[in-house]
Short mmCIF file of C-alpha atoms (C1' of nucleotides) in Angstrom, two decimals:
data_model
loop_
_atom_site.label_atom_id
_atom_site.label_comp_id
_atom_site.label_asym_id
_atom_site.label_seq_id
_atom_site.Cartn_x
_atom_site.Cartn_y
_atom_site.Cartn_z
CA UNK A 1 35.29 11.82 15.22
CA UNK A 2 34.21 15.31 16.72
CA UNK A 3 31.07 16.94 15.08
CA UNK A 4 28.49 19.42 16.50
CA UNK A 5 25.11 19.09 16.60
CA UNK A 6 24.22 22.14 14.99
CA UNK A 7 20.67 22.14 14.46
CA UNK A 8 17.71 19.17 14.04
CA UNK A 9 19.36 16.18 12.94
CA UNK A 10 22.22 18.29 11.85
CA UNK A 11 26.06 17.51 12.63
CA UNK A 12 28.85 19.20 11.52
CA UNK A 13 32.11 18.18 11.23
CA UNK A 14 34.59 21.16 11.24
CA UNK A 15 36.90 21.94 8.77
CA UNK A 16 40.59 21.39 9.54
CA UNK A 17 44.00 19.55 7.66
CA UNK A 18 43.16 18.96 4.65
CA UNK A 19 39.59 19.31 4.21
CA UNK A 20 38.39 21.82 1.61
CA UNK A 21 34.91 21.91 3.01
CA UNK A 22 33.28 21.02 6.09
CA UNK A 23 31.32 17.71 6.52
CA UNK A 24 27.54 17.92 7.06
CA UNK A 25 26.10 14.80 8.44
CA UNK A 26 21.58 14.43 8.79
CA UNK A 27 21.17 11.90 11.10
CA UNK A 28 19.90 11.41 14.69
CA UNK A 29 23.23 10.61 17.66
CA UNK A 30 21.28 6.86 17.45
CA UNK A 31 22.11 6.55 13.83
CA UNK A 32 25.46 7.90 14.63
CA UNK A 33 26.88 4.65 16.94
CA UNK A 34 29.40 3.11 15.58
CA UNK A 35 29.77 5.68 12.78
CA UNK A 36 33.36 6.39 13.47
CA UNK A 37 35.12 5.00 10.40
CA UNK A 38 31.68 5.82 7.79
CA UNK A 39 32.61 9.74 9.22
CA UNK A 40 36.37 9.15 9.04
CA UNK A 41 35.11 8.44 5.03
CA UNK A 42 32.74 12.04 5.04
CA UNK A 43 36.10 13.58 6.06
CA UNK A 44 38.27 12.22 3.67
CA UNK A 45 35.53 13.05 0.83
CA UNK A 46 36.18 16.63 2.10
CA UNK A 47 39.29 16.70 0.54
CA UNK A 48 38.14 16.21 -2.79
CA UNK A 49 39.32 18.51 -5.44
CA UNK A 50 36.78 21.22 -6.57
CA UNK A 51 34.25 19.81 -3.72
CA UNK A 52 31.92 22.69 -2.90
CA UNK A 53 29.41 23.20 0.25
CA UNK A 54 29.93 20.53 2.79
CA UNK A 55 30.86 16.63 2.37
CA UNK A 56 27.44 15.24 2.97
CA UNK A 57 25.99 12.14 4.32
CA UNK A 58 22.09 11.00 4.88
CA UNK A 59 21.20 9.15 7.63
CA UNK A 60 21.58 5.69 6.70
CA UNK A 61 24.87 6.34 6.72
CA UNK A 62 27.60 3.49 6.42
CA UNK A 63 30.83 2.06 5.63
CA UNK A 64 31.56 1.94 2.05
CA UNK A 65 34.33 1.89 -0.97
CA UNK A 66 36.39 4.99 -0.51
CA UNK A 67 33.31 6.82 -0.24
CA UNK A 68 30.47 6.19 2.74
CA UNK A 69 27.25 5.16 1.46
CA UNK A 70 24.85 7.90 2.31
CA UNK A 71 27.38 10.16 1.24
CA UNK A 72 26.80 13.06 -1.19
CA UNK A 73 29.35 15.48 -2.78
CA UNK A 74 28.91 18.00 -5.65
CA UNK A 75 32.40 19.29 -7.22
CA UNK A 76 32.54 22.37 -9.74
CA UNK A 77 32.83 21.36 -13.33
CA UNK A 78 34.18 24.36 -14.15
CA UNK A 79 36.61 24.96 -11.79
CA UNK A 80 39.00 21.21 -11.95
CA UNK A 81 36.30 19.60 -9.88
CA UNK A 82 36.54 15.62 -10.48
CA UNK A 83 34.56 12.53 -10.04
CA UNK A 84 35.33 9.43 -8.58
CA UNK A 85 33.92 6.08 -9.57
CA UNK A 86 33.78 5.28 -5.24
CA UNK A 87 31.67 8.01 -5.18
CA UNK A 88 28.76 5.56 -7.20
CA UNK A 89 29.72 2.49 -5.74
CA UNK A 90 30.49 -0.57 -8.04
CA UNK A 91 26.59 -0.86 -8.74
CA UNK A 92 25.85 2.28 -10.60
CA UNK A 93 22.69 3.37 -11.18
CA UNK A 94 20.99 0.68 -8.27
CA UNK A 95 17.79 2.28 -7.97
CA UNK A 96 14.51 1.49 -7.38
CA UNK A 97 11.12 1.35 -8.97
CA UNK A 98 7.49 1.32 -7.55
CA UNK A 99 4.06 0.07 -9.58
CA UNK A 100 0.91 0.22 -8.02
CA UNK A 101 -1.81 -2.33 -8.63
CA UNK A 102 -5.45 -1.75 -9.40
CA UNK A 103 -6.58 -4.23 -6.66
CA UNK A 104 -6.52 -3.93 -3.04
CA UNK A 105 -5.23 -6.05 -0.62
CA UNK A 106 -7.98 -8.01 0.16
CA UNK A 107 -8.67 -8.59 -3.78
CA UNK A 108 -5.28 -10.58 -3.66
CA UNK A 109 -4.95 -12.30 -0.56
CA UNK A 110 -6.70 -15.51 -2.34
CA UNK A 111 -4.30 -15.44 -5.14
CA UNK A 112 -1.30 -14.19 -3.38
CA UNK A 113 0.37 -17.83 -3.38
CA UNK A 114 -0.31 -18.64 -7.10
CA UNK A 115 1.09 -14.97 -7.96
CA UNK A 116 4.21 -15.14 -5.91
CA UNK A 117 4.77 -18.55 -7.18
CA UNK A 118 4.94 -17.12 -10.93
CA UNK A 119 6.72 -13.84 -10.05
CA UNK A 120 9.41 -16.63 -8.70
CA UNK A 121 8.84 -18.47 -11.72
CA UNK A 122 9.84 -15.36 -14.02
CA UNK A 123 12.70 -13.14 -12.31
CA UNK A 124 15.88 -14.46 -13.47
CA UNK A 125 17.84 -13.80 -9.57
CA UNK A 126 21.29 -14.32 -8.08
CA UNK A 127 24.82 -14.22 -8.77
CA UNK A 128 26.14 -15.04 -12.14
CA UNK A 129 24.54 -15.26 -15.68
CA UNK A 130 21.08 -15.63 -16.29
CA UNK A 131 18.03 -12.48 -17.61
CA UNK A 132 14.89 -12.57 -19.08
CA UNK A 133 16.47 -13.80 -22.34
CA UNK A 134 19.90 -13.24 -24.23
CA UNK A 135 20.39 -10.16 -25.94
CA UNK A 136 22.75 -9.76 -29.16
CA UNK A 137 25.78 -7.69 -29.10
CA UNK A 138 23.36 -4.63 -31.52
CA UNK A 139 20.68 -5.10 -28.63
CA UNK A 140 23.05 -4.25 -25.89
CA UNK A 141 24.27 -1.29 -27.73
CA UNK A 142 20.32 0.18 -27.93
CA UNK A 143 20.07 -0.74 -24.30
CA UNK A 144 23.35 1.09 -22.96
CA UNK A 145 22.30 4.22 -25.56
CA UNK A 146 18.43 4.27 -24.82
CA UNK A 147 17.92 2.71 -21.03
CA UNK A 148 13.69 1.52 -20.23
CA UNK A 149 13.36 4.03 -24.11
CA UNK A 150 15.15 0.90 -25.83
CA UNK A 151 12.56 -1.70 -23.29
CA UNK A 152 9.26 0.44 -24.18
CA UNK A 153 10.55 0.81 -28.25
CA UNK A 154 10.63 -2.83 -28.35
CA UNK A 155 6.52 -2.98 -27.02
CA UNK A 156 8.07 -3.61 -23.42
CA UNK A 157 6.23 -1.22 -21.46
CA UNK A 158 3.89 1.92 -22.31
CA UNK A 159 4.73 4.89 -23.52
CA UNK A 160 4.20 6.80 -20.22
CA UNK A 161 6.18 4.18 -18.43
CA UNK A 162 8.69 6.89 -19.26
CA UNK A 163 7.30 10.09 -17.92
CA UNK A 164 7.41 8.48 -14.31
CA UNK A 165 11.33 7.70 -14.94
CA UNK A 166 14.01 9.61 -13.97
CA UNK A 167 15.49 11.35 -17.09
CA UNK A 168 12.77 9.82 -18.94
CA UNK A 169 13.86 6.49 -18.58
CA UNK A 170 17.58 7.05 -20.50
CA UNK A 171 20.44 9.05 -19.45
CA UNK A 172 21.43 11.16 -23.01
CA UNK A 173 25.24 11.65 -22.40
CA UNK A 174 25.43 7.77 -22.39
CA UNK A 175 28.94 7.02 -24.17
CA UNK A 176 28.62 3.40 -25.16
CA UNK A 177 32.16 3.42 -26.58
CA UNK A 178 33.69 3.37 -23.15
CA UNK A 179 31.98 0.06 -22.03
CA UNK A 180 34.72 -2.36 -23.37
CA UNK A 181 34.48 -5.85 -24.24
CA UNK A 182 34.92 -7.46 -20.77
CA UNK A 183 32.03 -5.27 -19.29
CA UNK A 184 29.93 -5.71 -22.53
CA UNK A 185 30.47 -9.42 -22.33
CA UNK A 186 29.40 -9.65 -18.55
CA UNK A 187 26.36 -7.59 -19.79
CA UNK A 188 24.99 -9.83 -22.38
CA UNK A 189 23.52 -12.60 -20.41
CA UNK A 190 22.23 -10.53 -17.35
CA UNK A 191 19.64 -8.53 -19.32
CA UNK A 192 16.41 -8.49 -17.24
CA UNK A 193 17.79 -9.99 -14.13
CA UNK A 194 17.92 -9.24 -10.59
CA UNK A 195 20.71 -10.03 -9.04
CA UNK A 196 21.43 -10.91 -5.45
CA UNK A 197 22.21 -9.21 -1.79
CA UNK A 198 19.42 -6.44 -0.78
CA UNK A 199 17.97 -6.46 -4.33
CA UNK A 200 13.95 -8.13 -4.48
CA UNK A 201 10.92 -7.70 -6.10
CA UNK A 202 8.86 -6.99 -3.53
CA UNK A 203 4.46 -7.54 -3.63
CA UNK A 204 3.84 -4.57 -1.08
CA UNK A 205 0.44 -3.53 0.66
CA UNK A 206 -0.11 0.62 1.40
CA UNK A 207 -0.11 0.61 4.87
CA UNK A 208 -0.12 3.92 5.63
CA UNK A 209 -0.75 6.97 3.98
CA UNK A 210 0.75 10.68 5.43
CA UNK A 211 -0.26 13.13 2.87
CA UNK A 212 -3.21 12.51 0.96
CA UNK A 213 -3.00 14.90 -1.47
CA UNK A 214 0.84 14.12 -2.47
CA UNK A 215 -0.28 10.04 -2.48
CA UNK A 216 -2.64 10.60 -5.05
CA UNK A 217 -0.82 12.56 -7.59
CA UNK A 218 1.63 9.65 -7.04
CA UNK A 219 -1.15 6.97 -7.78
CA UNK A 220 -1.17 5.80 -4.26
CA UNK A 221 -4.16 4.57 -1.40
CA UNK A 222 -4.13 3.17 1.64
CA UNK A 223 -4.58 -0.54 1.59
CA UNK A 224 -3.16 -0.19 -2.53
CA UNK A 225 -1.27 -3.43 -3.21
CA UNK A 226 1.77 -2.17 -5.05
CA UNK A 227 5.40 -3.72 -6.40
CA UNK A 228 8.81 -2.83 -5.63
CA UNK A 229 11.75 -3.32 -7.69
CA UNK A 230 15.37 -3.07 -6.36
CA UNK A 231 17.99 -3.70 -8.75
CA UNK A 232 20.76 -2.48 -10.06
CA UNK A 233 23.29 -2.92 -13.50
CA UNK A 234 24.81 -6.66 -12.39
CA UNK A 235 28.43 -7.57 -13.47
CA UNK A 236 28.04 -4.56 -16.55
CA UNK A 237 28.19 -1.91 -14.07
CA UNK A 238 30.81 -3.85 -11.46
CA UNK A 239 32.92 -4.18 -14.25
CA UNK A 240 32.77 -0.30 -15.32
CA UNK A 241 33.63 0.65 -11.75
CA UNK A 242 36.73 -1.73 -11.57
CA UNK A 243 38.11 -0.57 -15.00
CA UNK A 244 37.82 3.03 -14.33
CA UNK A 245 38.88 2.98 -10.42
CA UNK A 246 42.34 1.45 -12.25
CA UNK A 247 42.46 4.06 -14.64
CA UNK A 248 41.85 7.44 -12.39
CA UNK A 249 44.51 5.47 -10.04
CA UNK A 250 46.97 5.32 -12.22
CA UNK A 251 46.38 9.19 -14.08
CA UNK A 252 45.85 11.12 -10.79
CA UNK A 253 49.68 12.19 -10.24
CA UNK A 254 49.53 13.30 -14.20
CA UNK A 255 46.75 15.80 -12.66
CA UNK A 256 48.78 16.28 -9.27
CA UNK A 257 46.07 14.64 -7.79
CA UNK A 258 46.53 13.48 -3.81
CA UNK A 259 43.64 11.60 -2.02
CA UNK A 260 44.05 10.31 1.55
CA UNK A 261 42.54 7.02 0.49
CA UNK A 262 43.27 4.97 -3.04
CA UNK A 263 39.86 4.08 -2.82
CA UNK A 264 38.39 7.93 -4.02
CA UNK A 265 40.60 7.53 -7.10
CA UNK A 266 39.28 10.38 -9.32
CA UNK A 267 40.45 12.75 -12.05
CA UNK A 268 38.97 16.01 -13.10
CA UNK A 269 35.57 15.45 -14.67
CA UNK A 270 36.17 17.44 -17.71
CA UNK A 271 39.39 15.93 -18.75
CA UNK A 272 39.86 12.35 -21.13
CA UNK A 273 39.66 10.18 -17.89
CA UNK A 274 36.93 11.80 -16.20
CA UNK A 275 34.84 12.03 -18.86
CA UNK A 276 35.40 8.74 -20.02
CA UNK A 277 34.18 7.74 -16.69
CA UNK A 278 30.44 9.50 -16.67
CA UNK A 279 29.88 8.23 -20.77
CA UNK A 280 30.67 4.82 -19.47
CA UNK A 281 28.91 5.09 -15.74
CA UNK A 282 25.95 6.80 -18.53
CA UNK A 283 25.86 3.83 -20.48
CA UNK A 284 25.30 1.93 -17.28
CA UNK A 285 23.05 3.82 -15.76
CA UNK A 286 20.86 2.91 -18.83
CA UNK A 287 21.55 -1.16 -18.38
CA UNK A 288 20.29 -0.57 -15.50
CA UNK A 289 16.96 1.50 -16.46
CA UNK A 290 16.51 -1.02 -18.89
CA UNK A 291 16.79 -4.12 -16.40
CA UNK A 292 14.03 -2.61 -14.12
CA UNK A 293 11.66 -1.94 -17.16
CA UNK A 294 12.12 -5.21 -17.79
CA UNK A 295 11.46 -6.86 -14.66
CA UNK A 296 8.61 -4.65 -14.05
CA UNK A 297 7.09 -5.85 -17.67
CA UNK A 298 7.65 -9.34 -16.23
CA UNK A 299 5.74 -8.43 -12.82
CA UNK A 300 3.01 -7.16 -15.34
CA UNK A 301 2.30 -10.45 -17.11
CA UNK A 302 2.34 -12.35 -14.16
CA UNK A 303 -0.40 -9.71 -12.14
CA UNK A 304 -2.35 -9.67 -15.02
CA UNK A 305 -2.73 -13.72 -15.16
CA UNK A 306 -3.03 -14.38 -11.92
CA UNK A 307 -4.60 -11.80 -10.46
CA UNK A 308 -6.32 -9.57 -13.37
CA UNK A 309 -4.43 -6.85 -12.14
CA UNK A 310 -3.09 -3.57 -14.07
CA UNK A 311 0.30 -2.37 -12.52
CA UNK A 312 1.07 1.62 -13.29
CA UNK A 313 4.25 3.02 -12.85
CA UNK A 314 4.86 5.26 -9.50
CA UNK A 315 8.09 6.19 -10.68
CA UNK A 316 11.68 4.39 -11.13
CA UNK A 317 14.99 6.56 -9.26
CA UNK A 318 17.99 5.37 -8.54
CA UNK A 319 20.43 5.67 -5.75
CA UNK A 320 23.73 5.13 -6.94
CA UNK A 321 24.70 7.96 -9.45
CA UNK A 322 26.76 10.76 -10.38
CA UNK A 323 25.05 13.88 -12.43
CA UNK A 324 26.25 16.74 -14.12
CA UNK A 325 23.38 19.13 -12.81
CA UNK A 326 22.99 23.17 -12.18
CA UNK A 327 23.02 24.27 -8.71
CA UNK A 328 23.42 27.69 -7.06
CA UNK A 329 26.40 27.75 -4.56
CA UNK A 330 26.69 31.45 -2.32
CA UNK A 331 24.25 32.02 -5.26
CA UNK A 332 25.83 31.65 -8.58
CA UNK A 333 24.64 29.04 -10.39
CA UNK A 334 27.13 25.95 -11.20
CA UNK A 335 27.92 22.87 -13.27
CA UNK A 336 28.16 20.66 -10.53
CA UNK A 337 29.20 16.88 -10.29
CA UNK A 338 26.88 15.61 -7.93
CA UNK A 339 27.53 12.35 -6.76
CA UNK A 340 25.07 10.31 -5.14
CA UNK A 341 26.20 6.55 -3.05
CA UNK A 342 23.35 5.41 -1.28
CA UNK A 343 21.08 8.79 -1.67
CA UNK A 344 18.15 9.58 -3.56
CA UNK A 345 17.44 12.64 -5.65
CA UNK A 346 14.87 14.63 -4.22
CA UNK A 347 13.12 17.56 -6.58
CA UNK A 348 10.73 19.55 -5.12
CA UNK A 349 7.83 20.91 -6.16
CA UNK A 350 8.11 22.87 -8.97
CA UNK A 351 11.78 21.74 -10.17
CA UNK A 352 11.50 22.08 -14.45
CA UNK A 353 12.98 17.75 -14.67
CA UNK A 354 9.64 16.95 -13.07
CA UNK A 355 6.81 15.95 -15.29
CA UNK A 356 3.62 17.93 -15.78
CA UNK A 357 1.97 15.67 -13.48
CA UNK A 358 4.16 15.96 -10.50
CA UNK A 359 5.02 19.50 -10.81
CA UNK A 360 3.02 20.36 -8.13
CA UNK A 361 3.42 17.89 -5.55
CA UNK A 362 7.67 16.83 -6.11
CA UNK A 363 9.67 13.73 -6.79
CA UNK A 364 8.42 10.63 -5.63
CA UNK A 365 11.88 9.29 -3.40
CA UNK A 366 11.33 5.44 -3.48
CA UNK A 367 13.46 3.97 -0.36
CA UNK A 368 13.16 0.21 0.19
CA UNK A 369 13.31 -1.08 3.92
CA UNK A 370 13.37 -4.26 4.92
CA UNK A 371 12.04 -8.04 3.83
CA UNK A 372 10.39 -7.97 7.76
CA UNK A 373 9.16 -4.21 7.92
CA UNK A 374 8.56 -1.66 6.17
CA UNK A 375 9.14 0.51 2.66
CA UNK A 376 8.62 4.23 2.11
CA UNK A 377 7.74 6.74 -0.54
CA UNK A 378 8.80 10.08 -0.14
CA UNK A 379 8.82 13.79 -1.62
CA UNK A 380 11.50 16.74 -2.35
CA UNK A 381 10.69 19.77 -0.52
CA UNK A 382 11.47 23.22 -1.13
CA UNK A 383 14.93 23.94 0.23
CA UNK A 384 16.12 20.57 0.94
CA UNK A 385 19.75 20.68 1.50
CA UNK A 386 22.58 18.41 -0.05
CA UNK A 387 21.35 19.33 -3.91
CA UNK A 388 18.00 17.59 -3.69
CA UNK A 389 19.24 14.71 -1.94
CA UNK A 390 17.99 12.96 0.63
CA UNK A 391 18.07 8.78 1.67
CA UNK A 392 17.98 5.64 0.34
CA UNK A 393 17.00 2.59 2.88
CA UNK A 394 17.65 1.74 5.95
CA UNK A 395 21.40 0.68 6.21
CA UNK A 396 23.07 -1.96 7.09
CA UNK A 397 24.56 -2.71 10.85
CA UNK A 398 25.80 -6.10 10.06
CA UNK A 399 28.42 -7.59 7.75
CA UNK A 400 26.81 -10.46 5.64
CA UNK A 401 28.86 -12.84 7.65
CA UNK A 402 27.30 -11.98 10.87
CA UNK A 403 23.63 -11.63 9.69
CA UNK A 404 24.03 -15.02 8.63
CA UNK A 405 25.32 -16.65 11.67
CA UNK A 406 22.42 -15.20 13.86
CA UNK A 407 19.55 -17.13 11.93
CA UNK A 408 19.18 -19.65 9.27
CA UNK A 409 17.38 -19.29 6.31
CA UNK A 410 15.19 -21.59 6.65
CA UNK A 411 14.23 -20.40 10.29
CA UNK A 412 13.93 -16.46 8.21
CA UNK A 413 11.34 -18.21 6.02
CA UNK A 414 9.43 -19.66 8.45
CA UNK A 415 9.37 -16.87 11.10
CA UNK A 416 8.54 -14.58 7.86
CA UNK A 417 5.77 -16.41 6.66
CA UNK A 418 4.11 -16.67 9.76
CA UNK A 419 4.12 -12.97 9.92
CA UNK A 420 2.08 -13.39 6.34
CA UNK A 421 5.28 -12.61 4.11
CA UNK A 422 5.28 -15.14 1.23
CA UNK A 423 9.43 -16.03 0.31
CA UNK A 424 10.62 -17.03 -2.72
CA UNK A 425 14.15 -16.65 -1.95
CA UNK A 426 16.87 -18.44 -5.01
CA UNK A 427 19.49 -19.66 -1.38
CA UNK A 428 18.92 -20.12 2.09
CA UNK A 429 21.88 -18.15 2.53
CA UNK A 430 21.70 -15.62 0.40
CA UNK A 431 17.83 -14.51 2.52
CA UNK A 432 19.73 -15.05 5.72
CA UNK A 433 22.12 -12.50 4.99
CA UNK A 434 19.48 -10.14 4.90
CA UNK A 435 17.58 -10.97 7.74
CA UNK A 436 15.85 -7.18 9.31
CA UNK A 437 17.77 -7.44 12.36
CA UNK A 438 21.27 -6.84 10.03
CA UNK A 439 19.43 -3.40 9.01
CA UNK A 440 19.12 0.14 10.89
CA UNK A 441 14.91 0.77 11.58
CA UNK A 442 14.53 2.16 8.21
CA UNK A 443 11.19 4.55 10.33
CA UNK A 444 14.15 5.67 11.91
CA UNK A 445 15.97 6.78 9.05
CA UNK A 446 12.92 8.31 7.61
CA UNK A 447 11.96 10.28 10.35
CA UNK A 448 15.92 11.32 10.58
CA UNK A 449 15.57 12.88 6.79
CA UNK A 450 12.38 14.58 7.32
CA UNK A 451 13.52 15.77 10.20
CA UNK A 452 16.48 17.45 8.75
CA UNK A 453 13.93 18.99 6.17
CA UNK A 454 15.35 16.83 3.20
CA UNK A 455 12.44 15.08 2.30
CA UNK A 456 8.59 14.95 3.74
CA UNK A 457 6.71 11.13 4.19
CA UNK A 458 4.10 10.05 1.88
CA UNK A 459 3.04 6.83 2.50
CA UNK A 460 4.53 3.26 3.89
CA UNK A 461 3.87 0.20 2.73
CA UNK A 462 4.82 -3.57 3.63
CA UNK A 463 5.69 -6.55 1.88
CA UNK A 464 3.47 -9.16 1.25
CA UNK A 465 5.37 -11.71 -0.58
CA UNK A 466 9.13 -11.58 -1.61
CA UNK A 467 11.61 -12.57 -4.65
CA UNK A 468 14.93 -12.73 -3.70
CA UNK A 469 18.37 -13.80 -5.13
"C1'" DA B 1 27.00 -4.73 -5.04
"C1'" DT B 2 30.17 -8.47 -7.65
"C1'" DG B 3 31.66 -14.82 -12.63
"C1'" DT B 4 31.74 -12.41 -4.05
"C1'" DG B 5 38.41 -13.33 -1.33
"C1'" DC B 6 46.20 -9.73 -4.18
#
DNA sequence: ATGTGC
């Protein structure tokens, strides 16, 4: 693929063919080997109808369903712009959320076994069925209308839980009517759980902290023992993303629709398929709210009993999401579509969505690294490009398959612990897969979006003990 | 990511 490096951390990818907008890749030319087919993907988002600006990608960029993940693109509403399903990826609304801990790490380090011992005792992990308990068919419909709202109503969590969520903890233009029976039915027993691949619960130390200031309008010190949650909306969400990708597939010649891959199946976001697309992808965006309200409430009980220890919400984003949101393009303000796979929404200071709180200082950007190095929080900053976007972890290098043939899990464990990471992994396997070495250095990818001016570094921290599916 | 592969 030919681009130009056209500023710091700045490719471009000229327009030509078919392409409706240029592509505009942040990255660094390391992050860039082996990027050819994950850019062949930024160019065929380009083609998109109603795509405005540039097809964007962050620098964890990577191979993905129809769309690369790291890859943003904003169409106009208003002007026969669609959405595609591939442009959330089949886990919509993964995200993550962050708690920080009234202890330090020195505070826990005599507890740390007995406490990772009940975390792994009370996260409901890996494929298939299983949550923190079984939910009727009238609790699911709360959940998919009212997101971590429907978790704190029901004495799960405190009322401010929801001023550190995105949206305030429930997306409103939820339509559960689109979730049909086969997704509802997936979603009943998964309630509360967290799945498997790169999602963990994560008992995290502040390493590092790079703007004072920022940290503690976030809640944050050095040496802060904190938890990480990454999870997303399970088999509910999988199964909304299948159903729909069938459905745009099938109506996009009706709308005269061409795409140069099936996979970016779309249809115009204001007509009967698109829109039945964002109530439902809504509606899941709330499972999955609710699931990480959940599983933080569950991390609560167990801090408090083993380790007297308060947990207070950082914040809670997630990274796999499409938004109907107001943007200026050449200065007119739009209803865009912006759809984020693998990137993180980025407000900066001052943006109205923030709380009262934050106002000042921006969006906390929560971007999870690696089981062997490191996590991040970030900030928006005035002016960042790709609609408040910037990334969301460090991206993987190698295919499941391969991770797991170059160390056992077992071996992981062992080489993990003796760097002082406690595992509670559900399959040997399963951790192998996601041994660090599969992963790009995530303090690469970081630096890459600062750099690029989409983001600024707040503090790092690294895990202490991990849950796993 | 995913009751993991048409």
């Amino acid at each position: 693929m030919e681009y130009v490096e056209e500023g710091p951390y700045r490719f471009r990818i000229a327009r030509r063919g078919t392409m409706r907008v240029p592509g505009l890749v942040f990255a660094s030319r390391q992050l860039l080997r082996d990027a050819e087919k994950s850019l062949r993907q930024v160019v065929d988002v380009a083609t998109l109808p109603g795509i405005v600006d540039a097809s964007y990608a962050m620098p964890d960029i990577h191979w993905g369903y129809g769309f690369p993940i790291g890859g943003v693109a904003a169409t106009d509403v208003d002007d026969g712009g669609v959405v595609s399903p591939g442009g959330v990826g089949f886990d919509i609304s993964c995200g993550v959320r962050l708690l920080a801990a009234d202890c330090d790490r020195r505070t826990l380090d005599p507890v740390l076994h007995s406490l990772m011992d009940g975390l792994g005792h009370v996260v409901p992990r890996g494929a298939g069925p299983g949550g923190v308990w079984p939910v009727t068919g009238r609790e699911l419909e709360r959940i998919l209308r009212g997101g971590s709202r429907y978790a704190v109503e029901e004495g799960h969590g405190e009322e401010r839980d929801l001023r550190r969520c995105e949206d305030g903890g429930a997306v409103s233009d939820a339509d559960a009517g689109q979730v049909d029976a086969r997704a509802r039915e997936r979603g009943l027993g998964q309630v509360g759980s967290l799945g498997s691949g790169n999602h963990f619960l994560e008992v995290q130390q502040v390493t590092e902290v790079y703007d004072e200031p920022v940290a503690a309008a976030f809640g944050l010190a050095a040496d802060q023992v904190c938890v990480m949650i990454h999870c997303g909306s399970r088999g509910l969400g999988h199964q909304i993303c299948s159903d729909h990708v069938r459905m745009m597939d099938k109506a996009m010649a009706r709308y005269g629709i061409t795409v140069p891959d099936r996979q970016l199946a779309c249809a115009p976001a204001d007509s009967p398929e698109g829109r039945a697309y964002l109530g439902a992808m809504a509606a899941a965006a709330n499972y999955g709210r609710a699931n990480r309200q959940l599983l933080a409430e569950a991390a609560r009980r167990v801090f408090r009993r083993e380790a007297g220890a308060r947990l207070t919400l950082v914040y809670d984003v997630s990274h796999n999401l499409a938004k109907v949101e107001t943007h200026a393009v050449d200065g007119v303000p739009r209803r865009l579509c912006v759809h984020r796979k693998g990137a993180t929404r980025a407000f900066p200071p001052g943006h109205p969505e923030l709380p009262e709180d934050l106002r000042s200082v921006g969006q906390p950007v929560l971007i999870p690294g690696t089981m062997g190095t490191a996590s991040y929080v970030l900030t928006g900053v005035p002016g960042g490009g790709a609609f408040h976007s910037t990334c969301h972890g460090a991206g993987r290098v190698m295919s499941r398959h391969q991770a797991a043939r170059t160390i056992g899990g077992e071996q992981l464990r062992a080489r993990l612990e003796e760097d002082g990471v406690a595992v509670r992994p559900l399959s040997w396997r399963g951790l192998a897969e996601e041994t660090p070495e599969a992963y790009k250095d995530v303090t690469e990818v970081v630096a890459a979006s600062e750099g690029a001016g989409l983001c600024r570094k707040v503090a790092r921290l690294v895990p202490l003990g991990v849950v796993k599916g």
